Amino acid sequence: MAPTRNKANKTTRKKTTNMKVNKKIAKAPHPPVDLDKLFPPWGSEEALNQTANKEATDITLAVYHDINAYCELERLAGEEVYSCPETFSNLRAFTEQFVEREIAGYMSCVESFKAEHGEFQPVTPNSRFLEFVTALGWKMFAICSHAEAFRRGIKEADDRAWGCLLQKIHENFLSIELYAHNRTLKWRNILWTHQNYPIPGLPDMKPEIQTYMNWKVDHPHHTVITLDGKLKEPTYNGQLQKHINESIYDPKKWNGRKQDPTLRQKPNSTPTNVGHECVLCGSPVSCGCRLETRAGELVELREYPGTGTGVRALTRFRRGDILDIFMGELLPNIVEKVYPLTQTDDKLNTTTATVRNLCTICPHQFGNWTRFISHSCRPSTQFTTRTIGDRVVCTVEAIRDILPFEEITVGYGGRYWSALDYECLCGYCDGSGAE
């Protein structure tokens, strides 16, 4: 399989000449490992900061996860899926009660101080609530209140971890706001009853409630956060790159051939001799297995300096995780000899003992989030051919642990660089695309 994608505006640059250049770009050496920094002495400032940073990161990741889970549960409750309406009702009530308690606790302290001293004093034992709303606003407080880890953190985290959390939420403010917006989180509902009652020492919540994000509600992977903190749509040749949940097969582009070449059986249930055993259940014939992965719900599209649109992880991925299936339009190899991805069969030809090319996956107009993964000569994922269920697919799999907020990368392969005459700009190689 030759993983190739036509993304010259990312970690690539079109060469201005086909002549060989003798001068090589120096490879970036592997940075030395500072063990004292990785494993600081127990009880030292570095160790305490490291622990606080990890705790704050975990809470921030939980905000993304819980927003997604809350909105998904609300959708299922609307469809009256078994027990979901009751579960969602309880979860919503719990979130509303948390906000009620925070506001009531703050007001109680303010009134007690005023009764004792005859003047207003905003510094109260409940100062974390005051600090958060003053620094980040009512909207962000309402959004984060949907995460259990945040509700616990505001009470239980130590001061060092709390300071790190405020900083991380501030750094990811637009990301969290957009994440909630694209999933239609109804954060205003938990503030409605308080908007007509000014709270001393805190900003007025009415302007935030009445202000709506100037961006349409769309699929999360139809939005890219730019370097200057703005939003844009991912486009190819001026057209939106639309998200799909299954690869598209159009017989018209295959000279009328009706059979999808990646399927393991024909419409009459006759085996097609395509694919090996299903990697999920081991079935030697077509089965009903589907790859159940939610990785796409915990990533976002980001613009990176010099490389264009890429994919940013919003959770931890472990080595060996199958993140998703690379999707697009299935085209004959003759349409584009070198194109985004050549889909091969994972079953050897019995006569030639070679792997067969089945089709080409073109994600330019239609695809999922995996098409935006940038190239690196030291990637965190790889393309792998797998037989899953009723077809042969190309998966994106982690080859090492991927840290939170890290850019996900993949190696495009030597064919991409040699055939398309691009120069790699990843910084880890001499420009050839191979470290």
Short mmCIF file of C-alpha atoms in Angstrom, two decimals:
data_model
loop_
_atom_site.label_atom_id
_atom_site.label_comp_id
_atom_site.label_asym_id
_atom_site.label_seq_id
_atom_site.Cartn_x
_atom_site.Cartn_y
_atom_site.Cartn_z
CA MET A 1 0.00 0.00 0.00
CA ALA A 2 1.32 3.40 -0.90
CA PRO A 3 -0.14 6.07 1.35
CA THR A 4 -0.23 9.28 -0.64
CA ARG A 5 -2.25 12.45 -0.32
CA ASN A 6 -2.24 15.51 -2.51
CA LYS A 7 -1.60 18.19 0.12
CA ALA A 8 1.14 20.42 -1.21
CA ASN A 9 0.10 23.23 1.13
CA LYS A 10 0.79 21.15 4.21
CA THR A 11 4.17 19.65 5.08
CA THR A 12 5.13 19.75 1.42
CA ARG A 13 6.32 22.26 -1.12
CA LYS A 14 6.34 21.85 -4.89
CA LYS A 15 9.89 21.73 -6.20
CA THR A 16 10.79 24.41 -8.72
CA THR A 17 12.98 22.07 -10.74
CA ASN A 18 13.22 18.38 -11.52
CA MET A 19 17.01 18.46 -11.34
CA LYS A 20 18.73 16.72 -8.48
CA VAL A 21 19.95 19.10 -5.81
CA ASN A 22 23.27 18.11 -4.28
CA LYS A 23 22.89 20.29 -1.23
CA LYS A 24 20.92 18.38 1.37
CA ILE A 25 18.94 19.88 4.18
CA ALA A 26 20.37 18.82 7.51
CA LYS A 27 18.20 16.33 9.33
CA ALA A 28 16.84 17.38 12.68
CA PRO A 29 18.53 15.21 15.30
CA HIS A 30 16.49 13.47 17.94
CA PRO A 31 16.45 15.80 20.94
CA PRO A 32 18.38 14.50 23.95
CA VAL A 33 16.28 13.10 26.75
CA ASP A 34 16.50 15.06 29.99
CA LEU A 35 15.68 12.45 32.63
CA ASP A 36 15.63 15.04 35.41
CA LYS A 37 12.94 16.92 33.53
CA LEU A 38 10.95 13.78 32.78
CA PHE A 39 11.28 12.39 36.30
CA PRO A 40 11.95 15.30 38.68
CA PRO A 41 12.79 14.51 42.31
CA TRP A 42 9.76 13.72 44.41
CA GLY A 43 8.46 16.78 46.25
CA SER A 44 10.43 19.27 44.13
CA GLU A 45 8.79 22.27 42.47
CA GLU A 46 9.16 20.59 39.09
CA ALA A 47 7.43 17.45 40.33
CA LEU A 48 4.59 19.43 41.90
CA ASN A 49 4.12 21.48 38.73
CA GLN A 50 4.17 18.33 36.63
CA THR A 51 1.47 16.72 38.78
CA ALA A 52 -0.66 19.87 38.75
CA ASN A 53 -0.32 20.20 34.98
CA LYS A 54 -1.42 16.59 34.45
CA GLU A 55 -4.43 17.04 36.73
CA ALA A 56 -5.43 20.23 34.91
CA THR A 57 -4.99 18.50 31.54
CA ASP A 58 -7.19 15.60 32.65
CA ILE A 59 -9.95 17.99 33.74
CA THR A 60 -9.75 19.90 30.45
CA LEU A 61 -9.97 16.66 28.46
CA ALA A 62 -12.97 15.65 30.57
CA VAL A 63 -14.72 18.87 29.55
CA TYR A 64 -14.51 17.83 25.89
CA HIS A 65 -15.52 14.25 26.64
CA ASP A 66 -18.47 15.15 28.86
CA ILE A 67 -19.81 17.81 26.48
CA ASN A 68 -19.84 15.22 23.72
CA ALA A 69 -21.44 12.57 25.96
CA TYR A 70 -24.05 15.02 27.28
CA CYS A 71 -25.14 16.10 23.79
CA GLU A 72 -25.20 12.52 22.53
CA LEU A 73 -27.35 11.49 25.49
CA GLU A 74 -29.70 14.39 24.80
CA ARG A 75 -30.07 13.21 21.21
CA LEU A 76 -30.85 9.66 22.32
CA ALA A 77 -33.31 10.98 24.89
CA GLY A 78 -35.10 12.88 22.12
CA GLU A 79 -35.39 9.60 20.22
CA GLU A 80 -36.72 7.98 23.41
CA VAL A 81 -34.09 5.27 23.40
CA TYR A 82 -34.52 2.93 26.36
CA SER A 83 -33.76 4.65 29.72
CA CYS A 84 -32.03 7.61 28.01
CA PRO A 85 -34.77 10.20 28.76
CA GLU A 86 -34.61 9.48 32.49
CA THR A 87 -30.81 9.39 32.55
CA PHE A 88 -30.54 12.67 30.66
CA SER A 89 -33.13 14.33 32.89
CA ASN A 90 -31.13 13.37 35.97
CA LEU A 91 -27.86 14.56 34.45
CA ARG A 92 -29.36 17.90 33.43
CA ALA A 93 -30.84 18.39 36.90
CA PHE A 94 -27.48 17.60 38.49
CA THR A 95 -25.75 20.21 36.31
CA GLU A 96 -28.39 22.84 37.09
CA GLN A 97 -28.13 22.11 40.82
CA PHE A 98 -24.36 22.59 40.70
CA VAL A 99 -24.74 26.06 39.16
CA GLU A 100 -27.49 26.89 41.67
CA ARG A 101 -25.25 25.87 44.59
CA GLU A 102 -22.28 27.89 43.33
CA ILE A 103 -24.35 31.05 42.88
CA ALA A 104 -26.26 30.56 46.14
CA GLY A 105 -23.06 29.88 48.08
CA TYR A 106 -21.41 32.99 46.69
CA MET A 107 -24.46 35.17 47.44
CA SER A 108 -24.70 33.78 50.95
CA CYS A 109 -21.10 34.77 51.69
CA VAL A 110 -21.63 38.22 50.19
CA GLU A 111 -24.76 38.83 52.24
CA SER A 112 -23.13 37.57 55.44
CA PHE A 113 -20.16 39.89 55.01
CA LYS A 114 -22.44 42.81 54.17
CA ALA A 115 -24.59 42.18 57.25
CA GLU A 116 -21.50 42.07 59.46
CA HIS A 117 -19.50 44.95 57.98
CA GLY A 118 -22.15 46.97 56.20
CA GLU A 119 -20.36 46.93 52.86
CA PHE A 120 -19.89 44.68 49.84
CA GLN A 121 -16.81 42.47 49.75
CA PRO A 122 -16.34 40.18 46.70
CA VAL A 123 -13.55 38.08 48.26
CA THR A 124 -15.34 35.10 49.76
CA PRO A 125 -14.56 31.49 50.72
CA ASN A 126 -16.14 30.60 47.38
CA SER A 127 -13.55 32.62 45.50
CA ARG A 128 -12.84 30.00 42.80
CA PHE A 129 -16.32 30.52 41.40
CA LEU A 130 -15.70 34.28 41.46
CA GLU A 131 -12.24 33.87 39.92
CA PHE A 132 -13.46 31.65 37.08
CA VAL A 133 -16.48 33.74 36.07
CA THR A 134 -14.51 36.99 36.30
CA ALA A 135 -11.64 35.65 34.18
CA LEU A 136 -13.46 33.47 31.65
CA GLY A 137 -17.10 34.55 31.71
CA TRP A 138 -20.48 33.02 32.37
CA LYS A 139 -20.63 31.18 29.07
CA MET A 140 -17.46 29.20 29.71
CA PHE A 141 -18.55 28.50 33.28
CA ALA A 142 -21.88 27.13 32.03
CA ILE A 143 -20.15 24.99 29.40
CA CYS A 144 -17.59 23.55 31.81
CA SER A 145 -20.29 22.88 34.41
CA HIS A 146 -21.46 19.99 32.23
CA ALA A 147 -18.24 18.11 33.06
CA GLU A 148 -18.16 16.14 36.30
CA ALA A 149 -14.37 16.52 36.55
CA PHE A 150 -14.76 20.31 36.49
CA ARG A 151 -17.49 20.23 39.13
CA ARG A 152 -15.18 18.21 41.36
CA GLY A 153 -12.09 20.22 40.47
CA ILE A 154 -13.56 23.54 41.51
CA LYS A 155 -13.98 22.06 45.00
CA GLU A 156 -11.19 19.53 45.38
CA ALA A 157 -8.21 20.55 43.21
CA ASP A 158 -5.30 22.16 45.04
CA ASP A 159 -4.38 25.76 44.27
CA ARG A 160 -1.54 24.81 41.94
CA ALA A 161 -3.73 22.52 39.83
CA TRP A 162 -6.55 25.08 39.83
CA GLY A 163 -4.19 27.74 38.49
CA CYS A 164 -3.05 25.39 35.72
CA LEU A 165 -6.68 24.60 34.88
CA LEU A 166 -7.59 28.27 34.46
CA GLN A 167 -4.62 28.70 32.14
CA LYS A 168 -5.48 25.65 30.03
CA ILE A 169 -9.12 26.63 29.63
CA HIS A 170 -8.01 30.13 28.68
CA GLU A 171 -5.61 28.71 26.06
CA ASN A 172 -8.36 26.48 24.64
CA PHE A 173 -11.22 28.97 25.02
CA LEU A 174 -12.19 29.10 21.33
CA SER A 175 -11.70 25.35 20.96
CA ILE A 176 -14.06 24.54 23.85
CA GLU A 177 -16.57 27.17 22.75
CA LEU A 178 -16.63 25.80 19.18
CA TYR A 179 -16.79 22.21 20.44
CA ALA A 180 -19.93 23.02 22.45
CA HIS A 181 -21.39 25.09 19.60
CA ASN A 182 -21.04 22.39 16.94
CA ARG A 183 -22.68 19.86 19.25
CA THR A 184 -25.52 22.28 20.07
CA LEU A 185 -24.90 22.25 23.81
CA LYS A 186 -27.76 24.22 25.38
CA TRP A 187 -25.61 25.92 28.01
CA ARG A 188 -27.95 28.92 28.26
CA ASN A 189 -30.66 26.77 29.86
CA ILE A 190 -28.83 26.62 33.19
CA LEU A 191 -28.46 30.42 33.35
CA TRP A 192 -31.93 31.60 32.26
CA THR A 193 -33.38 31.79 35.77
CA HIS A 194 -30.51 33.99 37.00
CA GLN A 195 -30.22 36.53 34.19
CA ASN A 196 -32.66 39.05 35.69
CA TYR A 197 -30.97 39.12 39.10
CA PRO A 198 -27.63 41.00 39.10
CA ILE A 199 -24.98 39.30 41.22
CA PRO A 200 -22.68 41.72 43.08
CA GLY A 201 -19.02 41.53 42.09
CA LEU A 202 -19.67 39.46 38.96
CA PRO A 203 -20.16 40.51 35.32
CA ASP A 204 -23.67 40.76 33.94
CA MET A 205 -24.61 37.45 32.31
CA LYS A 206 -27.28 38.92 30.02
CA PRO A 207 -24.89 40.07 27.25
CA GLU A 208 -23.33 36.60 27.08
CA ILE A 209 -26.70 34.84 27.02
CA GLN A 210 -27.99 37.14 24.29
CA THR A 211 -24.84 36.89 22.14
CA TYR A 212 -24.66 33.99 19.70
CA MET A 213 -21.55 32.61 18.07
CA ASN A 214 -21.24 33.95 14.53
CA TRP A 215 -20.76 30.53 12.98
CA LYS A 216 -23.26 28.06 11.60
CA VAL A 217 -23.93 24.82 13.45
CA ASP A 218 -22.42 22.17 11.22
CA HIS A 219 -20.50 18.94 11.36
CA PRO A 220 -17.47 19.45 13.64
CA HIS A 221 -15.09 18.52 10.83
CA HIS A 222 -16.43 21.27 8.59
CA THR A 223 -14.65 23.89 10.70
CA VAL A 224 -10.96 24.74 11.02
CA ILE A 225 -9.50 26.97 13.75
CA THR A 226 -6.95 29.24 12.07
CA LEU A 227 -3.66 30.52 13.45
CA ASP A 228 -5.12 33.97 14.11
CA GLY A 229 -8.03 32.58 16.14
CA LYS A 230 -10.66 32.70 13.41
CA LEU A 231 -12.82 30.00 11.84
CA LYS A 232 -12.92 28.76 8.27
CA GLU A 233 -14.27 25.85 6.24
CA PRO A 234 -11.93 23.24 4.76
CA THR A 235 -12.14 23.58 1.00
CA TYR A 236 -10.72 21.98 -2.13
CA ASN A 237 -10.84 23.95 -5.38
CA GLY A 238 -13.18 26.41 -3.69
CA GLN A 239 -15.71 23.79 -2.56
CA LEU A 240 -16.43 22.53 0.95
CA GLN A 241 -14.77 19.21 1.74
CA LYS A 242 -17.84 17.36 2.97
CA HIS A 243 -17.82 14.77 5.73
CA ILE A 244 -19.07 11.24 5.00
CA ASN A 245 -19.53 8.19 7.22
CA GLU A 246 -18.97 5.61 4.46
CA SER A 247 -16.77 5.61 1.39
CA ILE A 248 -18.63 6.41 -1.84
CA TYR A 249 -18.74 4.01 -4.79
CA ASP A 250 -20.17 5.36 -8.05
CA PRO A 251 -20.51 2.72 -10.83
CA LYS A 252 -20.45 5.50 -13.45
CA LYS A 253 -16.81 6.13 -12.62
CA TRP A 254 -16.06 2.43 -13.07
CA ASN A 255 -17.47 2.07 -16.60
CA GLY A 256 -20.73 0.71 -15.23
CA ARG A 257 -19.19 -1.90 -12.94
CA LYS A 258 -21.82 -2.44 -10.25
CA GLN A 259 -19.73 -4.25 -7.66
CA ASP A 260 -17.76 -2.23 -5.11
CA PRO A 261 -14.24 -3.73 -5.40
CA THR A 262 -13.68 -3.62 -1.63
CA LEU A 263 -16.70 -5.82 -0.79
CA ARG A 264 -16.20 -9.42 0.29
CA GLN A 265 -19.31 -10.78 -1.39
CA LYS A 266 -21.51 -10.10 -4.41
CA PRO A 267 -25.17 -9.04 -4.22
CA ASN A 268 -26.18 -12.71 -4.60
CA SER A 269 -24.05 -13.53 -1.51
CA THR A 270 -21.35 -15.23 -3.57
CA PRO A 271 -17.85 -14.65 -2.09
CA THR A 272 -15.63 -12.31 -4.13
CA ASN A 273 -12.26 -13.67 -2.96
CA VAL A 274 -11.46 -10.24 -1.52
CA GLY A 275 -10.18 -9.82 2.00
CA HIS A 276 -8.76 -12.04 4.71
CA GLU A 277 -10.43 -13.03 7.99
CA CYS A 278 -12.29 -10.23 9.76
CA VAL A 279 -9.91 -8.71 12.33
CA LEU A 280 -12.77 -8.21 14.79
CA CYS A 281 -14.42 -11.64 14.81
CA GLY A 282 -12.14 -13.82 12.67
CA SER A 283 -14.89 -14.74 10.20
CA PRO A 284 -13.47 -16.08 6.90
CA VAL A 285 -16.56 -14.83 5.05
CA SER A 286 -18.44 -11.53 4.96
CA CYS A 287 -19.91 -10.62 8.35
CA GLY A 288 -21.77 -7.76 10.00
CA CYS A 289 -18.90 -6.36 12.07
CA ARG A 290 -18.34 -2.60 12.12
CA LEU A 291 -15.44 -0.64 13.54
CA GLU A 292 -16.87 1.18 16.54
CA THR A 293 -14.54 4.08 17.20
CA ARG A 294 -15.22 7.51 18.64
CA ALA A 295 -11.82 9.00 17.93
CA GLY A 296 -13.36 11.38 15.41
CA GLU A 297 -15.45 12.92 18.19
CA LEU A 298 -12.33 13.79 20.19
CA VAL A 299 -10.23 15.53 17.55
CA GLU A 300 -10.44 18.95 15.95
CA LEU A 301 -9.17 20.58 12.78
CA ARG A 302 -6.44 23.15 13.37
CA GLU A 303 -4.23 25.29 11.19
CA TYR A 304 -0.52 24.81 11.89
CA PRO A 305 2.35 27.14 10.94
CA GLY A 306 3.77 26.26 7.54
CA THR A 307 1.79 23.04 7.21
CA GLY A 308 -1.83 24.15 6.84
CA THR A 309 -4.83 22.25 8.18
CA GLY A 310 -4.03 19.38 10.51
CA VAL A 311 -5.67 17.26 13.20
CA ARG A 312 -5.31 17.97 16.92
CA ALA A 313 -6.00 15.30 19.55
CA LEU A 314 -8.45 16.19 22.32
CA THR A 315 -7.75 13.05 24.33
CA ARG A 316 -5.01 10.47 24.87
CA PHE A 317 -4.62 7.77 22.25
CA ARG A 318 -2.61 4.66 23.02
CA ARG A 319 -0.25 2.73 20.80
CA GLY A 320 -2.21 0.16 18.82
CA ASP A 321 -5.51 2.09 18.87
CA ILE A 322 -7.41 1.94 15.58
CA LEU A 323 -8.45 5.57 15.30
CA ASP A 324 -10.72 5.36 12.25
CA ILE A 325 -11.12 4.27 8.65
CA PHE A 326 -9.68 6.42 5.87
CA MET A 327 -12.68 7.31 3.68
CA GLY A 328 -13.38 9.01 0.38
CA GLU A 329 -14.56 8.30 -3.15
CA LEU A 330 -13.50 4.89 -4.46
CA LEU A 331 -11.97 5.34 -7.91
CA PRO A 332 -10.23 3.04 -10.42
CA ASN A 333 -6.45 3.19 -10.28
CA ILE A 334 -6.37 4.36 -13.87
CA VAL A 335 -8.15 7.61 -12.94
CA GLU A 336 -5.23 8.88 -10.89
CA LYS A 337 -2.03 6.88 -10.91
CA VAL A 338 -0.69 8.71 -7.88
CA TYR A 339 -3.40 10.00 -5.61
CA PRO A 340 -4.34 10.20 -1.95
CA LEU A 341 -4.31 6.52 -1.06
CA THR A 342 -4.06 3.27 -2.98
CA GLN A 343 -6.31 0.69 -1.31
CA THR A 344 -4.86 -2.80 -1.48
CA ASP A 345 -6.22 -6.18 -0.50
CA ASP A 346 -4.81 -7.80 2.64
CA LYS A 347 -5.17 -11.22 1.02
CA LEU A 348 -2.34 -12.43 -1.20
CA ASN A 349 -3.12 -13.51 -4.75
CA THR A 350 -2.81 -17.30 -4.72
CA THR A 351 -1.19 -17.42 -8.14
CA THR A 352 1.30 -14.56 -7.90
CA ALA A 353 1.71 -14.26 -4.11
CA THR A 354 1.35 -10.50 -4.41
CA VAL A 355 -1.08 -8.00 -2.95
CA ARG A 356 -3.74 -6.70 -5.33
CA ASN A 357 -4.62 -3.05 -5.73
CA LEU A 358 -8.37 -2.73 -5.33
CA CYS A 359 -9.02 0.97 -5.90
CA THR A 360 -7.90 4.49 -5.09
CA ILE A 361 -9.45 6.40 -2.19
CA CYS A 362 -9.93 10.05 -3.15
CA PRO A 363 -10.80 12.30 -0.17
CA HIS A 364 -10.61 15.64 -1.95
CA GLN A 365 -14.35 16.34 -2.04
CA PHE A 366 -15.73 13.71 0.32
CA GLY A 367 -14.06 12.06 3.29
CA ASN A 368 -13.74 12.07 7.06
CA TRP A 369 -11.29 13.70 9.47
CA THR A 370 -8.44 11.31 8.62
CA ARG A 371 -7.84 13.05 5.28
CA PHE A 372 -6.55 16.12 7.12
CA ILE A 373 -3.74 14.28 8.93
CA SER A 374 -0.42 15.89 8.01
CA HIS A 375 2.73 14.07 6.98
CA SER A 376 5.72 13.62 9.24
CA CYS A 377 8.84 11.52 8.87
CA ARG A 378 8.39 10.73 12.57
CA PRO A 379 4.64 10.03 12.51
CA SER A 380 2.31 9.00 15.30
CA THR A 381 0.03 6.87 13.09
CA GLN A 382 0.21 4.65 10.04
CA PHE A 383 -2.11 3.43 7.28
CA THR A 384 -2.96 -0.28 7.56
CA THR A 385 -5.08 -2.53 5.34
CA ARG A 386 -7.68 -4.47 7.32
CA THR A 387 -10.61 -6.74 6.61
CA ILE A 388 -13.52 -5.59 8.75
CA GLY A 389 -17.06 -6.89 8.33
CA ASP A 390 -18.13 -7.01 4.71
CA ARG A 391 -15.22 -5.13 3.13
CA VAL A 392 -11.51 -4.37 3.02
CA VAL A 393 -10.67 -0.96 4.44
CA CYS A 394 -7.69 1.26 5.16
CA THR A 395 -7.39 2.13 8.84
CA VAL A 396 -5.42 4.82 10.64
CA GLU A 397 -3.69 3.26 13.65
CA ALA A 398 -1.53 4.75 16.38
CA ILE A 399 2.05 3.46 16.35
CA ARG A 400 2.91 5.25 19.58
CA ASP A 401 1.09 7.02 22.39
CA ILE A 402 -0.42 10.33 21.28
CA LEU A 403 -0.51 13.06 23.91
CA PRO A 404 -3.43 15.44 24.54
CA PHE A 405 -3.44 18.48 22.23
CA GLU A 406 -0.69 16.93 20.06
CA GLU A 407 -0.97 17.10 16.28
CA ILE A 408 -1.67 13.67 14.80
CA THR A 409 0.66 12.81 11.91
CA VAL A 410 1.19 9.97 9.43
CA GLY A 411 3.85 9.00 6.89
CA TYR A 412 2.65 9.50 3.31
CA GLY A 413 5.20 7.08 1.85
CA GLY A 414 8.00 7.35 -0.69
CA ARG A 415 5.70 7.11 -3.72
CA TYR A 416 4.09 10.41 -2.78
CA TRP A 417 7.39 12.28 -2.81
CA SER A 418 8.97 10.69 -5.87
CA ALA A 419 5.95 10.75 -8.17
CA LEU A 420 4.51 14.13 -7.19
CA ASP A 421 7.91 15.82 -7.03
CA TYR A 422 7.24 17.45 -3.66
CA GLU A 423 9.74 18.52 -1.05
CA CYS A 424 9.03 17.49 2.53
CA LEU A 425 9.07 20.32 5.07
CA CYS A 426 8.49 18.29 8.23
CA GLY A 427 11.95 19.20 9.55
CA TYR A 428 12.95 15.63 10.35
CA CYS A 429 14.43 14.72 6.95
CA ASP A 430 16.51 16.16 4.10
CA GLY A 431 13.40 17.07 2.10
CA SER A 432 13.00 13.67 0.48
CA GLY A 433 10.14 12.55 2.73
CA ALA A 434 12.19 9.73 4.25
CA GLU A 435 14.12 10.18 7.48
#
